[in-house]
Amino acid sequence: MENLINSKVKDIEISGIRRFFNMVSHYEDVISLTIGQPDFPTPDHIKQAGIQAIQDNQTSYTHNAGLLSLRKAIEHHVSTTYQLSYRAEEEIIVTVGASQALDITLRTIIQPGDEVLLPGPVYPGYEPLIRLAGATPVFVDTSENQFKLTSDLIEANLTNRTKAIILPYPSNPTGVTMTEDELKAIAETLKKHQLFLLADEIYSELVYEQKHTSIATFQEIHDQVIVINGVSKSHSMTGWRIGYLLAPAWLSRHILKVHQYNVSCATSISQYAALEALTRGSEDSKKMREAYKQRRSYVTRRLQEMGLEFAQPDGAFYIFLRFPLKGKSTMDRAIQLVEEAGIALVPGDAFSEYGKGYMRLSYAYSMKTLEKGLDRLEKFHLTS
């Protein structure tokens, strides 16, 4: 019967991050710095808002696009924080996490035969969604360009089949982000072509030295840009599964149709929790950001002392470090780290072929865990 399964589904694989995590989960006494999961609990006042929603019987369907009160909170949040102008009634859709926002957007704009540009290395969740929508992912090598998908790289890789570009900054796995000037150059390129751009900005609250700039601030490309965001990383709400997308009204009404038949609406209880996060939780994300910044400083200092090269992370909570392979594959080297040093890092080629020779380290862990893990990494690096 397996031959009856959709061939596109059979051809995709479980994320390389999860495959590696599952592969090493049976090892004992391993410090895992693999998963991009905030180690903070959801703030109490947000949890209480979810509990209160249950007690108030707010457990029925909401509007397909989400609670209007939440959409208005999103409208206000993106306006005051990122200077973006999107109308709650027509241009904002609340989704089941950022992943579902990406899925329904791609299924709306993509047709078989299209191509989608994305930077390599990159989060592995994009490629399967692109393929399931019938398009071909085109990975652009950014490893010699500070891991940034610049306007020049975009121009060099456009074809007559290019339908969309994915711009995921701050980046998973590298932690780098884009400057306003770099985004302006991309906007200048984009307006010359009939293309969509999906800006995945889920880590926008976790930018350290500079303020996050959204490419959607450039009004000349307003009709071409879809912004994806959510509360998972900013408020440590990964399990609540609330994301949102911002798009011009003419496009949102089509995306909403796919969303409606996909999930009807995001979970009502989680929407009330997200409403609390976005109206009274601004200090929560600031406290978490400061903690991540301190961890980043510690980890980068330790790696520099070890003589390991890495892209300087501007945001998110990842470091992408070049790791000597010593004649092994990236995967085998990562397994060797687990078996001989008791530390797990994600092999870089989980993020496309352009991650070969790198490892992703997540510092979304306590300082105690980071200290112990880096001690093991240092010992291995000096002796292996």
XYZ file of C-alpha atoms in Angstrom:
384
model
C 0.000 0.000 0.000
C 2.946 2.361 0.518
C 3.191 2.869 -3.234
C -0.102 4.769 -3.012
C 1.391 7.476 -0.790
C 2.019 10.914 -2.272
C 5.518 10.725 -3.757
C 6.353 14.228 -2.516
C 5.727 13.076 1.043
C 7.782 9.914 0.594
C 10.700 11.956 -0.733
C 10.984 14.338 2.228
C 12.752 13.421 5.456
C 12.494 14.279 9.119
C 14.518 17.406 9.976
C 18.240 16.734 10.300
C 18.160 18.511 13.663
C 15.567 16.120 15.033
C 17.166 13.086 13.409
C 20.456 13.837 15.111
C 18.736 14.664 18.415
C 16.875 11.338 18.312
C 19.996 9.457 17.240
C 22.006 10.531 20.287
C 19.164 10.599 22.832
C 19.992 7.112 24.139
C 23.545 8.068 25.131
C 24.068 8.644 28.840
C 25.756 11.670 30.426
C 25.602 13.823 27.302
C 25.346 17.615 27.422
C 23.037 18.518 24.546
C 23.327 22.006 23.048
C 21.202 21.064 20.055
C 17.606 22.265 20.255
C 16.434 25.846 19.740
C 14.034 25.680 22.642
C 14.001 28.587 25.141
C 14.844 27.223 28.569
C 12.637 29.771 30.337
C 9.122 28.814 31.413
C 6.271 30.772 29.873
C 5.820 33.827 32.164
C 3.216 33.284 34.879
C 0.885 36.105 33.829
C 0.676 34.592 30.330
C -0.055 31.141 31.723
C -2.748 32.638 33.940
C -4.361 34.275 30.896
C -4.615 30.839 29.291
C -6.073 29.348 32.469
C -8.558 32.206 32.743
C -9.654 31.642 29.154
C -10.489 28.037 30.022
C -12.370 29.076 33.150
C -14.299 31.666 31.143
C -15.259 28.987 28.605
C -13.360 30.697 25.793
C -13.002 27.306 24.155
C -14.906 27.648 20.902
C -13.858 28.604 17.382
C -12.621 32.128 16.855
C -12.715 34.131 13.645
C -10.686 32.239 11.040
C -8.063 34.978 11.058
C -7.936 34.986 14.857
C -9.411 37.052 17.670
C -9.812 40.629 16.516
C -8.452 41.805 19.869
C -5.285 39.757 19.268
C -4.949 40.991 15.704
C -5.262 44.567 16.976
C -2.581 43.833 19.573
C -0.348 42.502 16.784
C -1.104 45.600 14.693
C -0.053 47.835 17.589
C 3.006 45.708 18.429
C 4.484 45.667 14.923
C 3.699 49.359 14.475
C 5.397 50.533 17.658
C 8.244 47.995 17.605
C 9.106 47.730 13.908
C 7.266 50.681 12.315
C 5.140 48.347 10.184
C 1.652 49.274 9.057
C -0.791 46.354 8.708
C -4.530 46.507 9.352
C -5.898 44.054 11.900
C -9.142 43.479 10.007
C -7.617 42.647 6.604
C -3.872 42.107 6.724
C -3.104 39.981 9.791
C -3.736 36.248 10.230
C -3.092 34.397 13.492
C -1.636 30.965 12.768
C -0.661 27.727 14.480
C 2.932 28.781 14.949
C 5.215 30.373 12.372
C 5.564 27.012 10.610
C 1.903 26.916 9.633
C 2.135 30.520 8.468
C 4.965 29.521 6.154
C 3.066 26.476 4.886
C -0.158 28.269 4.001
C 1.718 31.161 2.415
C 3.770 28.876 0.190
C 0.697 26.860 -0.783
C -1.012 30.104 -1.766
C 1.720 31.630 -3.920
C 3.525 28.565 -5.341
C 2.659 26.535 -8.415
C 4.379 23.407 -9.795
C 7.570 24.316 -11.617
C 8.323 27.425 -9.563
C 11.621 27.990 -7.789
C 12.185 29.476 -4.353
C 15.512 31.026 -3.361
C 16.780 30.565 0.162
C 20.162 31.019 1.825
C 22.347 28.032 2.539
C 22.941 27.063 5.299
C 19.376 27.511 6.518
C 16.749 26.086 8.864
C 15.711 22.716 7.363
C 11.967 23.302 7.736
C 11.653 25.384 4.573
C 12.737 22.866 1.944
C 9.997 20.256 2.615
C 7.267 22.915 2.556
C 8.567 24.229 -0.760
C 8.653 20.729 -2.260
C 5.198 19.825 -0.921
C 3.875 22.955 -2.621
C 5.312 21.660 -5.904
C 8.265 24.022 -6.233
C 12.035 23.550 -6.268
C 14.191 25.007 -3.494
C 17.303 26.767 -4.793
C 19.965 27.058 -2.099
C 22.254 30.036 -2.460
C 25.726 29.558 -0.960
C 26.247 32.303 1.630
C 29.194 30.681 3.421
C 31.671 33.122 1.858
C 29.396 36.117 2.391
C 29.017 36.248 6.188
C 26.034 33.897 5.762
C 23.914 36.714 4.350
C 21.617 36.466 1.336
C 22.505 39.801 -0.235
C 21.015 41.573 -3.229
C 23.988 40.549 -5.393
C 23.532 36.892 -4.537
C 19.811 37.140 -5.255
C 20.405 38.737 -8.658
C 22.977 36.076 -9.544
C 20.546 33.234 -8.816
C 17.281 34.526 -10.298
C 15.779 32.611 -13.200
C 12.544 32.966 -15.128
C 11.083 30.326 -12.774
C 11.896 32.131 -9.519
C 8.636 32.872 -7.726
C 9.738 33.705 -4.197
C 12.660 34.392 -1.883
C 12.857 33.341 1.761
C 14.708 35.821 3.953
C 15.095 34.312 7.446
C 16.942 36.793 9.645
C 18.089 36.692 12.403
C 19.249 33.351 11.081
C 18.875 29.847 12.308
C 21.544 28.348 12.318
C 24.088 31.183 12.128
C 22.637 33.912 14.356
C 23.605 36.616 11.842
C 21.149 39.295 10.811
C 20.837 41.986 8.155
C 21.564 45.694 8.364
C 19.120 48.311 7.150
C 21.374 49.128 4.188
C 21.572 45.459 3.169
C 17.779 45.167 3.325
C 17.371 48.367 1.317
C 19.548 46.909 -1.438
C 17.391 43.767 -1.494
C 14.264 45.921 -1.692
C 15.739 47.753 -4.685
C 16.342 44.418 -6.392
C 12.926 43.021 -5.492
C 10.934 45.922 -6.907
C 12.449 45.244 -10.347
C 10.953 41.760 -10.471
C 7.556 40.140 -10.012
C 8.556 38.088 -6.998
C 7.335 37.427 -3.489
C 9.557 37.661 -0.446
C 8.814 35.738 2.759
C 10.529 37.426 5.682
C 10.719 34.928 8.540
C 11.325 37.211 11.519
C 10.530 34.810 14.362
C 13.778 35.813 16.144
C 13.232 39.568 15.698
C 12.902 40.146 19.457
C 16.303 38.542 19.987
C 18.648 41.037 18.334
C 21.476 42.349 20.473
C 23.697 45.220 19.288
C 21.343 46.759 16.747
C 17.597 47.163 16.488
C 15.856 44.677 14.203
C 14.802 46.151 10.866
C 12.049 44.476 8.880
C 12.288 44.554 5.103
C 8.551 45.304 5.146
C 9.380 48.881 6.214
C 10.224 49.617 2.565
C 6.807 50.619 1.260
C 7.771 50.342 -2.410
C 7.713 46.516 -2.066
C 4.682 46.308 0.252
C 2.688 44.183 -2.203
C 5.523 41.666 -2.557
C 6.364 40.987 1.099
C 4.846 38.552 3.600
C 6.163 38.813 7.165
C 6.118 35.732 9.413
C 6.462 36.127 13.168
C 5.068 34.826 16.459
C 5.473 34.563 20.221
C 7.304 31.222 20.473
C 10.824 32.591 20.836
C 10.078 36.060 22.190
C 7.935 34.870 25.111
C 9.038 31.238 25.456
C 5.695 29.960 24.176
C 6.787 27.266 21.722
C 4.140 24.772 22.863
C 1.295 27.299 22.705
C 1.720 27.334 18.897
C 0.845 30.918 18.043
C 2.359 32.666 15.057
C 1.088 35.321 12.732
C 1.557 36.571 9.218
C 1.354 40.051 7.791
C 0.488 40.560 4.138
C -1.334 43.070 1.931
C -5.114 42.679 1.976
C -5.375 41.429 -1.619
C -3.017 38.552 -0.758
C -4.201 37.884 2.805
C -7.707 37.047 1.635
C -6.310 34.205 -0.485
C -3.968 32.926 2.239
C -6.927 32.984 4.641
C -8.788 30.495 2.433
C -5.947 27.989 2.717
C -5.706 28.650 6.461
C -9.461 28.126 6.929
C -9.492 24.713 5.292
C -6.229 23.743 6.968
C -6.975 24.466 10.646
C -10.120 26.659 10.796
C -8.396 28.856 13.375
C -5.573 28.851 15.888
C -6.380 27.487 19.349
C -8.610 29.924 21.209
C -6.953 29.397 24.601
C -3.502 30.022 23.157
C -4.761 33.155 21.433
C -5.815 34.631 24.767
C -2.394 33.810 26.190
C -0.730 35.490 23.200
C -2.953 38.536 23.695
C -1.600 38.821 27.229
C 1.969 38.398 25.953
C 1.652 41.176 23.395
C -0.226 43.636 25.590
C 1.483 43.184 28.950
C 4.550 41.089 28.252
C 7.090 43.452 26.704
C 9.367 43.203 29.747
C 9.357 39.393 29.495
C 11.112 39.390 26.133
C 13.594 42.051 27.301
C 14.646 39.958 30.313
C 15.093 36.857 28.178
C 17.041 38.806 25.564
C 19.431 40.125 28.226
C 20.003 36.590 29.550
C 20.711 35.276 26.039
C 23.090 38.180 25.429
C 25.094 37.255 28.535
C 25.210 33.631 27.461
C 26.290 34.608 23.973
C 29.180 36.656 25.405
C 30.306 33.733 27.504
C 30.096 31.165 24.698
C 31.811 33.338 22.080
C 34.645 34.107 24.505
C 35.183 30.420 25.261
C 35.151 29.487 21.569
C 37.639 32.238 20.750
C 39.932 30.981 23.489
C 39.749 27.524 21.909
C 40.743 28.998 18.543
C 37.506 27.909 16.859
C 36.117 30.065 14.036
C 32.449 31.093 13.917
C 30.130 33.652 12.425
C 29.587 36.475 14.925
C 25.934 36.048 16.004
C 23.884 39.257 16.059
C 20.645 37.615 17.158
C 18.697 34.423 17.903
C 20.508 31.976 20.218
C 22.778 30.004 17.912
C 26.453 29.948 17.018
C 27.597 28.279 13.802
C 31.178 27.222 14.321
C 33.673 25.781 11.896
C 34.865 22.456 13.283
C 37.898 20.473 12.037
C 36.602 17.280 10.425
C 39.902 15.359 10.579
C 38.957 13.316 7.516
C 35.470 12.456 8.772
C 32.043 13.526 7.534
C 30.300 16.265 9.488
C 27.808 13.737 10.861
C 30.530 11.274 11.909
C 32.446 14.079 13.587
C 29.317 15.116 15.499
C 28.770 11.509 16.632
C 32.405 11.331 17.702
C 31.810 14.420 19.854
C 28.928 12.628 21.547
C 30.718 9.326 22.048
C 34.125 10.634 23.137
C 33.365 14.021 24.718
C 29.777 13.677 25.885
C 28.570 16.819 24.118
C 25.999 17.055 21.313
C 26.066 19.791 18.657
C 23.994 19.688 15.470
C 26.060 18.775 12.375
C 26.061 21.733 10.018
C 25.003 19.796 6.930
C 21.578 19.387 8.549
C 21.153 22.941 7.241
C 21.995 22.111 3.605
C 25.233 21.054 1.959
C 26.655 24.514 2.610
C 26.863 23.723 6.306
C 29.436 20.967 5.785
C 32.318 21.363 8.197
C 30.290 23.371 10.711
C 28.402 22.616 13.921
C 25.451 24.530 15.336
C 25.593 25.271 19.047
C 22.449 26.523 20.771
C 22.980 28.684 23.846
C 19.325 28.524 24.890
C 20.525 26.661 27.967
C 21.497 27.596 31.524
C 24.969 28.964 32.219
C 25.735 25.843 34.248
C 24.913 23.624 31.262
C 26.886 25.845 28.887
C 29.930 25.846 31.164
C 29.930 22.066 31.480
C 29.352 21.562 27.762
C 32.102 23.964 26.711
C 34.546 22.382 29.148
C 33.945 19.065 27.393
C 34.218 20.666 23.952
C 37.508 22.323 24.867
C 39.021 19.106 26.167
C 37.967 17.246 23.020
C 39.241 19.994 20.700
C 42.642 20.080 22.400
C 43.155 16.309 22.428
C 41.375 14.862 19.363
